[in-house]
PDB file of C-alpha atoms in Angstrom:
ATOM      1  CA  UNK A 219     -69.014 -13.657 -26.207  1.00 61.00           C
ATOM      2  CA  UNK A 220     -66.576 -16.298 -26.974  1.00 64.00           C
ATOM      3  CA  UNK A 221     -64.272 -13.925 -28.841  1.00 64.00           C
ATOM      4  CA  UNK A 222     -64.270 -11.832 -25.643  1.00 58.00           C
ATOM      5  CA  UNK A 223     -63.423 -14.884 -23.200  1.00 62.00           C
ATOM      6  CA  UNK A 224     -60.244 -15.903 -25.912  1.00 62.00           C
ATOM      7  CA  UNK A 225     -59.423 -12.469 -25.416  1.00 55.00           C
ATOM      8  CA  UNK A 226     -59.428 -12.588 -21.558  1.00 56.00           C
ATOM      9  CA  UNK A 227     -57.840 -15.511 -21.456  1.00 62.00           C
ATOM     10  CA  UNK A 228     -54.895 -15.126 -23.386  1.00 62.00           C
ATOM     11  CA  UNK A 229     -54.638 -11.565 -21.549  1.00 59.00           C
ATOM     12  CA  UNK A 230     -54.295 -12.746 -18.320  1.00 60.00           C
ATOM     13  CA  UNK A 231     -52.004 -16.086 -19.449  1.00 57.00           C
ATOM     14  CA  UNK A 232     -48.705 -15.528 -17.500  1.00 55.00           C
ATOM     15  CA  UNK A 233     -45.513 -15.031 -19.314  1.00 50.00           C
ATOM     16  CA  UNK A 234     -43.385 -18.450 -20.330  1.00 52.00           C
ATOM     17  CA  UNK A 235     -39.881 -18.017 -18.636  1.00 50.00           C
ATOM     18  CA  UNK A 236     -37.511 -19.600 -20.920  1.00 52.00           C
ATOM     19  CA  UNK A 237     -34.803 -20.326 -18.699  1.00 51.00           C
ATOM     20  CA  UNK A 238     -34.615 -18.742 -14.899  1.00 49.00           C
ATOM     21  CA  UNK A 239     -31.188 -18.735 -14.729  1.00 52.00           C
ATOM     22  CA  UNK A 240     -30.511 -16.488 -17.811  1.00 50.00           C
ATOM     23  CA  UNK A 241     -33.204 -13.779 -16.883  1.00 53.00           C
ATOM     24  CA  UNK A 242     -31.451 -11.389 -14.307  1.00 59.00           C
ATOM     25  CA  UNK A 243     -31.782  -8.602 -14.612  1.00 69.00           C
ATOM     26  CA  UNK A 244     -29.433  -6.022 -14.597  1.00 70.00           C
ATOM     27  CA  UNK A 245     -29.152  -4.817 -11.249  1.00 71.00           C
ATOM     28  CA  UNK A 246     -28.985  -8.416  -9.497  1.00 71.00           C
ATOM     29  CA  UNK A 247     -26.347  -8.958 -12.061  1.00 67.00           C
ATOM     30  CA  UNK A 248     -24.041  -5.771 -10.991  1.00 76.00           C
ATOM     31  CA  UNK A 249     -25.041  -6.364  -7.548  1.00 72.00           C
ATOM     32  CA  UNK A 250     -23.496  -9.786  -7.383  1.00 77.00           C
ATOM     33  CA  UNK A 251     -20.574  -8.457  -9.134  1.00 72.00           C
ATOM     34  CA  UNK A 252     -19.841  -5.795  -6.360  1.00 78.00           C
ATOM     35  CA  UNK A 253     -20.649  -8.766  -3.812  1.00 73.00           C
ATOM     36  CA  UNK A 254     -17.790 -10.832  -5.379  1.00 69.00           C
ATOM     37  CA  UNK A 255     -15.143  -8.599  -5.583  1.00 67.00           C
ATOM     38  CA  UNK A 256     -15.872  -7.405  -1.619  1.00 62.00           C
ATOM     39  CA  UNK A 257     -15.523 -11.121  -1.505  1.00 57.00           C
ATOM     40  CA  UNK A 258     -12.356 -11.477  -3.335  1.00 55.00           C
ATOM     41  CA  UNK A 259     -10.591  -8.318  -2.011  1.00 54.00           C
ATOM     42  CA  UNK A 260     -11.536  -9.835   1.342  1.00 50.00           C
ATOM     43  CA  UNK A 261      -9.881 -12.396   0.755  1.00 44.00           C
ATOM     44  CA  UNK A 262      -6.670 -11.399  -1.056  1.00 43.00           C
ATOM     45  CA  UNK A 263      -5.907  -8.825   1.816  1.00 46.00           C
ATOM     46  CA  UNK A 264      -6.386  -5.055   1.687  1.00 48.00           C
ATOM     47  CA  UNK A 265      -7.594  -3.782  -1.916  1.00 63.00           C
ATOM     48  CA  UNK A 266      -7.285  -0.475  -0.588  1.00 83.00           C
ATOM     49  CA  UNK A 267      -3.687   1.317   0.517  1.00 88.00           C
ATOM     50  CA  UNK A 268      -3.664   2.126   4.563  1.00 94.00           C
ATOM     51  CA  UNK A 269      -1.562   4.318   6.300  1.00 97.00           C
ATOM     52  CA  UNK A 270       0.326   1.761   8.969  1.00 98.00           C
ATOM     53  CA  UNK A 271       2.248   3.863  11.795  1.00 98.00           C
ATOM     54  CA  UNK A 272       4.895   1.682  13.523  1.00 98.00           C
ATOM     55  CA  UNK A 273       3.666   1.689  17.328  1.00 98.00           C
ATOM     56  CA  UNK A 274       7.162   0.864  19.382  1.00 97.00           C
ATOM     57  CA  UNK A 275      10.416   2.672  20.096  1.00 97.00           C
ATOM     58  CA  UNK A 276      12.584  -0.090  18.603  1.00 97.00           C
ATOM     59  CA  UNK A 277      11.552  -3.210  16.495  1.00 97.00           C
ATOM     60  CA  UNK A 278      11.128  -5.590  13.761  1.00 96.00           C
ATOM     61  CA  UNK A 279       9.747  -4.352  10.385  1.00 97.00           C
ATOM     62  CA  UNK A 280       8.416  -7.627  10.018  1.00 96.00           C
ATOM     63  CA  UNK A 281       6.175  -7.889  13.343  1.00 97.00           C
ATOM     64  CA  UNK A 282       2.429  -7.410  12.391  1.00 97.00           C
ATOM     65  CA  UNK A 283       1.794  -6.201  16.320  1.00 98.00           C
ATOM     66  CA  UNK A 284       4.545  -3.578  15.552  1.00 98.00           C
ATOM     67  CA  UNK A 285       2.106  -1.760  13.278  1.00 98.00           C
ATOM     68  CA  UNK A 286      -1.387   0.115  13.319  1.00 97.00           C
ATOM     69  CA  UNK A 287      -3.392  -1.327  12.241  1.00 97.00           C
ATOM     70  CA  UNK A 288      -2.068  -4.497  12.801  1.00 97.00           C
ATOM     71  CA  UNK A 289      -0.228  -5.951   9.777  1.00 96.00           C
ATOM     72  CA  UNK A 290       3.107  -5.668   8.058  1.00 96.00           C
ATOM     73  CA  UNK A 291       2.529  -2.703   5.483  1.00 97.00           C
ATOM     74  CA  UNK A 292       2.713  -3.849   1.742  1.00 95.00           C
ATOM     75  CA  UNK A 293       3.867  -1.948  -1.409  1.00 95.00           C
ATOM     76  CA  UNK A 294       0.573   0.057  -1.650  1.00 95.00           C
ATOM     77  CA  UNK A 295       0.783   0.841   2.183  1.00 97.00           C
ATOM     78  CA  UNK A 296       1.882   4.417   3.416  1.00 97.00           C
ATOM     79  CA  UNK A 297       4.235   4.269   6.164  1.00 97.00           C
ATOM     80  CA  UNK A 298       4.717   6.835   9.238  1.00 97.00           C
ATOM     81  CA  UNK A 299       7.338   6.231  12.047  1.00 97.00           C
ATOM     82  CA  UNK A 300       6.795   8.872  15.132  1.00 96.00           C
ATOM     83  CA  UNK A 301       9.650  10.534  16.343  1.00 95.00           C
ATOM     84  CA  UNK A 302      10.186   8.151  19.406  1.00 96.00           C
ATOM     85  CA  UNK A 303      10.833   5.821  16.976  1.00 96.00           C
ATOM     86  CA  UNK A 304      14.984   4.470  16.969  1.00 96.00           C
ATOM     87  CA  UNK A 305      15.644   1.634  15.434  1.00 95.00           C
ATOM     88  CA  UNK A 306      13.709  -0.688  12.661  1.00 95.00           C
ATOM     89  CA  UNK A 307      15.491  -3.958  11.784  1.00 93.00           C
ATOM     90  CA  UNK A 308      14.228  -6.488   9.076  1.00 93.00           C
ATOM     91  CA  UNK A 309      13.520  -3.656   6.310  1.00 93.00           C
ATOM     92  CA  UNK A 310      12.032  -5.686   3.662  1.00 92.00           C
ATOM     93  CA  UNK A 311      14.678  -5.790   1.054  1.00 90.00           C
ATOM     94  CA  UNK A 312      13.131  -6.909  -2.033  1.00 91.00           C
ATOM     95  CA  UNK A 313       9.703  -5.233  -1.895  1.00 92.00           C
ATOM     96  CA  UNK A 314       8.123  -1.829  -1.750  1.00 95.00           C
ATOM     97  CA  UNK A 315       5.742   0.663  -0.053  1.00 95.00           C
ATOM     98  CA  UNK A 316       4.287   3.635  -1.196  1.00 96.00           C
ATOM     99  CA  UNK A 317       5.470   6.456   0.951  1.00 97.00           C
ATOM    100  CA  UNK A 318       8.082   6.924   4.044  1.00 97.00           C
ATOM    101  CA  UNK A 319       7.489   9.611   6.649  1.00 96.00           C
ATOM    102  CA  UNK A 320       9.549  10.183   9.241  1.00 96.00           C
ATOM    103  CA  UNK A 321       7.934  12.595  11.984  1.00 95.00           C
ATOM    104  CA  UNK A 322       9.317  14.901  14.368  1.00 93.00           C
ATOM    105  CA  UNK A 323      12.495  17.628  14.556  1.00 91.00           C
ATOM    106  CA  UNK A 324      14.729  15.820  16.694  1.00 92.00           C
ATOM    107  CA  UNK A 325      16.538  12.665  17.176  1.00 92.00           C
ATOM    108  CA  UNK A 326      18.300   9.801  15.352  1.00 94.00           C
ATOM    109  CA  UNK A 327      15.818   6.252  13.601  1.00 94.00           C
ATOM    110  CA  UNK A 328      18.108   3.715  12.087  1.00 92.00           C
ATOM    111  CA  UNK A 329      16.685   1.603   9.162  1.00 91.00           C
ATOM    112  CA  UNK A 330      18.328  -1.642   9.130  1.00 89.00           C
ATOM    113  CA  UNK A 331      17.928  -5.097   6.972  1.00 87.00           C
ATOM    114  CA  UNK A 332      18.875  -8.966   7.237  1.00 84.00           C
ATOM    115  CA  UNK A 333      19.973  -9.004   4.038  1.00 84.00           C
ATOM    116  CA  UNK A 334      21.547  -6.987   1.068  1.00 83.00           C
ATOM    117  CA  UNK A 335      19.214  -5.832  -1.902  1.00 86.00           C
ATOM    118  CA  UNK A 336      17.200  -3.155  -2.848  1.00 89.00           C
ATOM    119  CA  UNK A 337      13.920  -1.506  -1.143  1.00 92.00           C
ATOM    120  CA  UNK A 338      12.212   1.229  -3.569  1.00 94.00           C
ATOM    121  CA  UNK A 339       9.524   3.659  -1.948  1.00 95.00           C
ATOM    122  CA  UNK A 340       7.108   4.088  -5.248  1.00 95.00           C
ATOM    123  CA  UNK A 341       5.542   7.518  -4.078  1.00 95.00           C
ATOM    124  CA  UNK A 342       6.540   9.886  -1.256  1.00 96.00           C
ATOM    125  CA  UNK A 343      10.047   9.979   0.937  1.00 95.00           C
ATOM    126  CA  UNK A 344       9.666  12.527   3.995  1.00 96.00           C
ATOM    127  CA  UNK A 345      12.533  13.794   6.568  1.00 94.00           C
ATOM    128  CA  UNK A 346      11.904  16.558   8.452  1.00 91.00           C
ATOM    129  CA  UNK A 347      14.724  19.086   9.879  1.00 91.00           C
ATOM    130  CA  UNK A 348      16.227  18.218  13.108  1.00 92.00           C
ATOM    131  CA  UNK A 349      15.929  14.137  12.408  1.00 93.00           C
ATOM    132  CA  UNK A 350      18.703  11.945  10.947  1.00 93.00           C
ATOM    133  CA  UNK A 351      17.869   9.133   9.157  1.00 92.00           C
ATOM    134  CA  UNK A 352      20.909   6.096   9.616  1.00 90.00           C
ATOM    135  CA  UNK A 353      20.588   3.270   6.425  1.00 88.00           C
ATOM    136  CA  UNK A 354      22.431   0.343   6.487  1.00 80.00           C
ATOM    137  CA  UNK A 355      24.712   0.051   9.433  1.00 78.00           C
ATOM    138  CA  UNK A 356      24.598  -3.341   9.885  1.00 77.00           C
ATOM    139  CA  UNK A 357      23.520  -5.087   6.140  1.00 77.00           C
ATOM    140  CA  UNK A 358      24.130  -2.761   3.768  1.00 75.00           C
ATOM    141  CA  UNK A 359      21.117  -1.887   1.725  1.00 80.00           C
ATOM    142  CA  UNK A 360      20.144   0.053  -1.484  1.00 84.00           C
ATOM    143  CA  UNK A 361      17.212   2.310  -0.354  1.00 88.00           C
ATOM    144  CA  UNK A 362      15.809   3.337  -4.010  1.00 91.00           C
ATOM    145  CA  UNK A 363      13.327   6.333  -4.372  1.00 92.00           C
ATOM    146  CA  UNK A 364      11.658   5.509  -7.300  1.00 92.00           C
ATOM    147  CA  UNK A 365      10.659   7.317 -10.683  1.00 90.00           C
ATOM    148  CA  UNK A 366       7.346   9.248  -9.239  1.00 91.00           C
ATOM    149  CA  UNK A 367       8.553   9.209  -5.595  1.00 93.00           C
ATOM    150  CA  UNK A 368       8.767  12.645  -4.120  1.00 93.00           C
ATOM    151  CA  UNK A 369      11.484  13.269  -1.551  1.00 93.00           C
ATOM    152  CA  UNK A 370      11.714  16.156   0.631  1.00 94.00           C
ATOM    153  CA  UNK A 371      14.575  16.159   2.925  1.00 92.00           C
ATOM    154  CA  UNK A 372      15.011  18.846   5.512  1.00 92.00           C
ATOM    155  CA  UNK A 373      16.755  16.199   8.175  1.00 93.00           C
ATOM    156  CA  UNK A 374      19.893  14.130   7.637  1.00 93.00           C
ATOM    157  CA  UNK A 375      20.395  11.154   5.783  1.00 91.00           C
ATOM    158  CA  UNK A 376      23.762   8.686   7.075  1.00 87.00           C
ATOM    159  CA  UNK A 377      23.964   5.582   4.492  1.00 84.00           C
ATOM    160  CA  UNK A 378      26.786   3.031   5.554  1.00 77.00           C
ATOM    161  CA  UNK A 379      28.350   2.391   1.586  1.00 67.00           C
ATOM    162  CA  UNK A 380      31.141   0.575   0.483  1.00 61.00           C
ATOM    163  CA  UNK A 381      33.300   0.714  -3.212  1.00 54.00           C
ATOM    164  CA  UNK A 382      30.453  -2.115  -4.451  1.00 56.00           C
ATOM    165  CA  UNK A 383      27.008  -0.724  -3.154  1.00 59.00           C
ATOM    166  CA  UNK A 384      25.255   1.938  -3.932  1.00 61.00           C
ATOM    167  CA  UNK A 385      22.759   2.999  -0.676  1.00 72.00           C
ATOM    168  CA  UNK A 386      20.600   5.920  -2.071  1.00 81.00           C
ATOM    169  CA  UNK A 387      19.410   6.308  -5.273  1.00 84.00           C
ATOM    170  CA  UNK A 388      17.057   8.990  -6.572  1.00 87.00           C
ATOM    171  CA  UNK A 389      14.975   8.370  -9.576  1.00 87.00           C
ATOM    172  CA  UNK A 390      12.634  10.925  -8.846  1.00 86.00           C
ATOM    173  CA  UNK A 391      12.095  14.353  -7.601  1.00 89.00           C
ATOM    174  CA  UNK A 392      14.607  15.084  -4.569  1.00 89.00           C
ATOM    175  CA  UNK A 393      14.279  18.601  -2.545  1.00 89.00           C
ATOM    176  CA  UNK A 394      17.054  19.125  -0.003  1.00 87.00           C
ATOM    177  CA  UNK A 395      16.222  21.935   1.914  1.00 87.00           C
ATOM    178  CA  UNK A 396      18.966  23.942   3.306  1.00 83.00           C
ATOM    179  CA  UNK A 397      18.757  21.797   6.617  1.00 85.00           C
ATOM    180  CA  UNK A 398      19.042  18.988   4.558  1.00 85.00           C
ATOM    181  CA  UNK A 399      22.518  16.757   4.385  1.00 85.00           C
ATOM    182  CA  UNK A 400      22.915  13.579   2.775  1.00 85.00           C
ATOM    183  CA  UNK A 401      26.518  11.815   5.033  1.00 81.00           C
ATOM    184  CA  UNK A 402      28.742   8.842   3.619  1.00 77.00           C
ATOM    185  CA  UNK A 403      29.900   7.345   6.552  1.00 72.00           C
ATOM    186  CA  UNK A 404      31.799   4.884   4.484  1.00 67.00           C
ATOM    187  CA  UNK A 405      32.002   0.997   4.996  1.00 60.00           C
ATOM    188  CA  UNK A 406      30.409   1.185   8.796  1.00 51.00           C
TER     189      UNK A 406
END
């Protein structure tokens, strides 16, 4: 009888936890790992790319409220200006996005900066026939389509250039449609 008691006993003795911290188990662990990035995507700002349309006829680049959803779009951002866009000032020389459309088939949007440099769209470049494009009137600009950007121009393209700036620059694939015209109007 005593043999059988030992043997109850130790069978129904609970488990000795070593140490409670070190004995999650695997799904807690991966859990709190997805819980912590959320966190630290949160944040850092948008971990994923959005599609920002600018909302107003004319404005500054740099305006948050000019965008939607709010927020000034950043290099992994797709960009879309309607066509009753006009006029953008404070391009963000120095940075990138990762695609430029352009909507509509009519009238003119001028892209303008505070300051000379360079602005590189990483991924898609879009102008549709019957809109022209104006770069660089005021600051000149290089507007740089990069490596993997595809651009598909069916609209018109004026770049303001001078002997010591180059304005457009193609590293990737460029169609020009037969709508499509790329001006020089020279030192503006």
């Amino acid at each position: 009888m005593k043999k059988i008691e030992n043997l109850i006993r130790k069978n129904n003795q609970k488990p000795k936890i070593m140490n409670a911290r070190f004995t999650l188990s695997s799904r807690t662990l991966i859990l709190r790992a997805i819980m912590m990035m959320t966190l630290v995507l949160g944040l850092t700002g948008s971990g994923w790319a959005l599609t920002r349309t600018f909302n107003v006829d004319a404005g500054s680049w740099a305006t948050a409220g000019n965008w939607t959803p709010n927020g000034v779009p950043s290099s992994i951002d797709d960009v879309v200006f309607p066509s009753t866009v006009t006029s953008v000032t404070d391009v963000p020389v120095g940075s990138s996005i990762r695609s430029i459309t352009f909507e509509g088939t009519s009238g003119t949007i001028a892209l303008d900066a505070t300051s000379s440099g360079t602005f590189i769209v990483t991924r898609n470049f879009s102008l549709l026939a019957g809109r022209t494009l104006t770069i660089g009137s005021n600051v000149r600009f290089n507007l740089t389509l990069d490596t993997d950007c595809i651009a598909e121009i069916a609209g018109t393209i004026t770049i303001y250039s001078s002997s010591t700036n180059r304005i457009l620059l193609v590293n990737g694939d460029l169609t020009l449609s037969s709508t499509g015209l790329v001006n020089d109007a020279g030192t503006g």
